[in-house]
Short mmCIF file of N, CA and C in Angstrom, two decimals:
data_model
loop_
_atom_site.label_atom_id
_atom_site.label_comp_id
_atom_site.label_asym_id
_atom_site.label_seq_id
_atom_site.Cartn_x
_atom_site.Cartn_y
_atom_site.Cartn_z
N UNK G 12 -16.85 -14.58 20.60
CA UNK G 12 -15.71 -14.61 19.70
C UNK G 12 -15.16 -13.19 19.57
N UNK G 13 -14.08 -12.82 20.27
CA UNK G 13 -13.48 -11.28 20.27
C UNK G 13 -12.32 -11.42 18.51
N UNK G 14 -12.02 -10.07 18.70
CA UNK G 14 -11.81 -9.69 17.36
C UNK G 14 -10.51 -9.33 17.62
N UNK G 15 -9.14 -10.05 16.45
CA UNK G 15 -7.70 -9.62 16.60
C UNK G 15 -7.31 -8.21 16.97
N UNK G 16 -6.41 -8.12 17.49
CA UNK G 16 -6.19 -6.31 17.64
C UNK G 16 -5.95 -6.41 16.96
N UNK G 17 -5.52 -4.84 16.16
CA UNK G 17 -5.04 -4.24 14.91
C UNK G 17 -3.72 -4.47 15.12
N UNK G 18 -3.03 -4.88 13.74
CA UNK G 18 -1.38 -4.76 13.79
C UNK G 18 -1.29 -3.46 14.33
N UNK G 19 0.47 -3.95 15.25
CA UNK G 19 0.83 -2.42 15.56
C UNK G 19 1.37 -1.43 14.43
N UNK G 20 2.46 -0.41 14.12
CA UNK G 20 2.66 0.52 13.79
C UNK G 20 3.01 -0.22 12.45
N UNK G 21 4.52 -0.81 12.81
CA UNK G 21 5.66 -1.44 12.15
C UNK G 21 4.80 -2.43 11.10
N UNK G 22 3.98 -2.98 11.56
CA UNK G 22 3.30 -4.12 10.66
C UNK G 22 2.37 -3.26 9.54
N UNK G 23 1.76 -2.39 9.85
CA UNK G 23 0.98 -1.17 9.55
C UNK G 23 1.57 -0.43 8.36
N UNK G 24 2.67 -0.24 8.32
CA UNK G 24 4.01 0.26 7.67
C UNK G 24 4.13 -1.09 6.19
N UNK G 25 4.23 -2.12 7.12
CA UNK G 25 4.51 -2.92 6.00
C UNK G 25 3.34 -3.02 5.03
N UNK G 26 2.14 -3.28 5.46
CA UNK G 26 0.87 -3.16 4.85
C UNK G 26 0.80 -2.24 3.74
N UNK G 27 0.97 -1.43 4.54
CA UNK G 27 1.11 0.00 3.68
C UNK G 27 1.69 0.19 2.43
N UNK G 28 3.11 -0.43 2.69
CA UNK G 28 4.02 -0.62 1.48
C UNK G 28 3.57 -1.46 0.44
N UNK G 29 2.89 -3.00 0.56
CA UNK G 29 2.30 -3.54 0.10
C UNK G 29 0.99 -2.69 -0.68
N UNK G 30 0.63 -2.65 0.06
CA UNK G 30 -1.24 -1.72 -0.48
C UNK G 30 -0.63 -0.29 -1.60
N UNK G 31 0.27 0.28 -1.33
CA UNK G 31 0.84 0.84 -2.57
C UNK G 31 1.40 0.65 -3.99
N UNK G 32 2.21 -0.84 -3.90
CA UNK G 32 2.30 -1.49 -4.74
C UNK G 32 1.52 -2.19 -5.54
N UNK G 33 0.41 -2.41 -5.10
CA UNK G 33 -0.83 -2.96 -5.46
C UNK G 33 -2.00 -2.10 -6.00
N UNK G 34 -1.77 -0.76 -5.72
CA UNK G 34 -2.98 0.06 -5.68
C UNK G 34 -2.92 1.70 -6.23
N UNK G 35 -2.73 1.80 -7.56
CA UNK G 35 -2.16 3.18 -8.14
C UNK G 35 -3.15 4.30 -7.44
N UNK G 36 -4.20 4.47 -6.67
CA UNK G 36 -4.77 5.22 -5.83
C UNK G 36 -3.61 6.28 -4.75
N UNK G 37 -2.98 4.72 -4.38
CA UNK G 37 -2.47 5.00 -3.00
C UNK G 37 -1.19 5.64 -3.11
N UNK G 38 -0.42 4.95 -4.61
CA UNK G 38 0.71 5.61 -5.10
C UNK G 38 0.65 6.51 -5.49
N UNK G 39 -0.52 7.28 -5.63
CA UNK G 39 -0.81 8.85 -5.99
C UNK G 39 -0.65 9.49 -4.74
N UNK G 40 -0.80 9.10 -3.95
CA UNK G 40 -0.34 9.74 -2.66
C UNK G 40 0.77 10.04 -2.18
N UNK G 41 0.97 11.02 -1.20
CA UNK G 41 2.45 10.90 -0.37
C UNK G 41 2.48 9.98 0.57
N UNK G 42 3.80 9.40 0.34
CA UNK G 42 4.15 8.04 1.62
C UNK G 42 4.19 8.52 2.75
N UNK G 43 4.74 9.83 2.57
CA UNK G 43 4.62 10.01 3.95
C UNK G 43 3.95 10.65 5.08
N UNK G 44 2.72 10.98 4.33
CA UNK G 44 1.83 11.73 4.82
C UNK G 44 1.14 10.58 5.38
N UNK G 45 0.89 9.47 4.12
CA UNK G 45 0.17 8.17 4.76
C UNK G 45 1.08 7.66 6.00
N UNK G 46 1.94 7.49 5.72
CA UNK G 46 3.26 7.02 7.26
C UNK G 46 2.41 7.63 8.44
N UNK G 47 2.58 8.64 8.25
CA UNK G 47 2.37 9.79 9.80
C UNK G 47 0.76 9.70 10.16
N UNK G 48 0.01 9.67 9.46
CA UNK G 48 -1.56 8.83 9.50
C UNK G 48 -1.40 7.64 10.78
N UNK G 49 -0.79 6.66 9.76
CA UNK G 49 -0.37 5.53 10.87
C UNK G 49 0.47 5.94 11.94
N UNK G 50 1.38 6.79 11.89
CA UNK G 50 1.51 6.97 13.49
C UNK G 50 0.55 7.56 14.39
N UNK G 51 -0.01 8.51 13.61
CA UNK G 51 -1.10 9.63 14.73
C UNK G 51 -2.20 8.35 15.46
N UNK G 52 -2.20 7.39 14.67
CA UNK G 52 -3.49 5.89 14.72
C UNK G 52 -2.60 5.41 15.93
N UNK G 53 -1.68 4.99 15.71
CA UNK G 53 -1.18 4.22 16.69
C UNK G 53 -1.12 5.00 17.98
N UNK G 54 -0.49 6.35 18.21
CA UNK G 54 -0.62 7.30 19.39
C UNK G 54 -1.86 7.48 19.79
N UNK G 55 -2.76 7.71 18.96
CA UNK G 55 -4.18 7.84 19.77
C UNK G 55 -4.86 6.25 20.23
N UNK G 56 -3.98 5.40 20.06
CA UNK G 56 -5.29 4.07 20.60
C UNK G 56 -4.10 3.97 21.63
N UNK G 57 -2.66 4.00 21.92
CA UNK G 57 -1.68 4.07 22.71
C UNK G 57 -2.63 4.59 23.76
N UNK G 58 -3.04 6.42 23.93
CA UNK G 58 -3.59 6.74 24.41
C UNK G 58 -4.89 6.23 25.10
N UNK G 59 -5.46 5.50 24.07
CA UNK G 59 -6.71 5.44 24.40
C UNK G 59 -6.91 4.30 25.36
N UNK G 60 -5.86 3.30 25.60
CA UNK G 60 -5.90 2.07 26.31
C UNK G 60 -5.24 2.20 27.49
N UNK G 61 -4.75 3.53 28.02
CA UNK G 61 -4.18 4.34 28.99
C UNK G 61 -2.89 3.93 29.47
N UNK G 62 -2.62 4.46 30.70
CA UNK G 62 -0.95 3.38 30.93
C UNK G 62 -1.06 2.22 31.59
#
């Protein structure tokens, strides 16, 4: 039994937005520091699954 990939970026994003609204932790944070998190995630498994 293999395991879903991870949403990509865009879905990631939406999550995100959600999980902030939900979670005064996360809203203590910068959005967009968390944003760019999820991109650096997405570029390094991009990477990591090669061309």
């Amino acid at each position: 039994m293999g395991r879903k990939p991870a949403p990509g970026f865009t879905e990631q994003c939406r999550q995100l937005t959600e999980a902030r609204q939900e979670n005064e932790w996360l809203r203590a944070g910068n959005a967009d520091v968390q944003q760019q998190a999820l991109k650096d995630f997405a570029k390094a498994r991009a990477a990591a699954q090669g061309p």
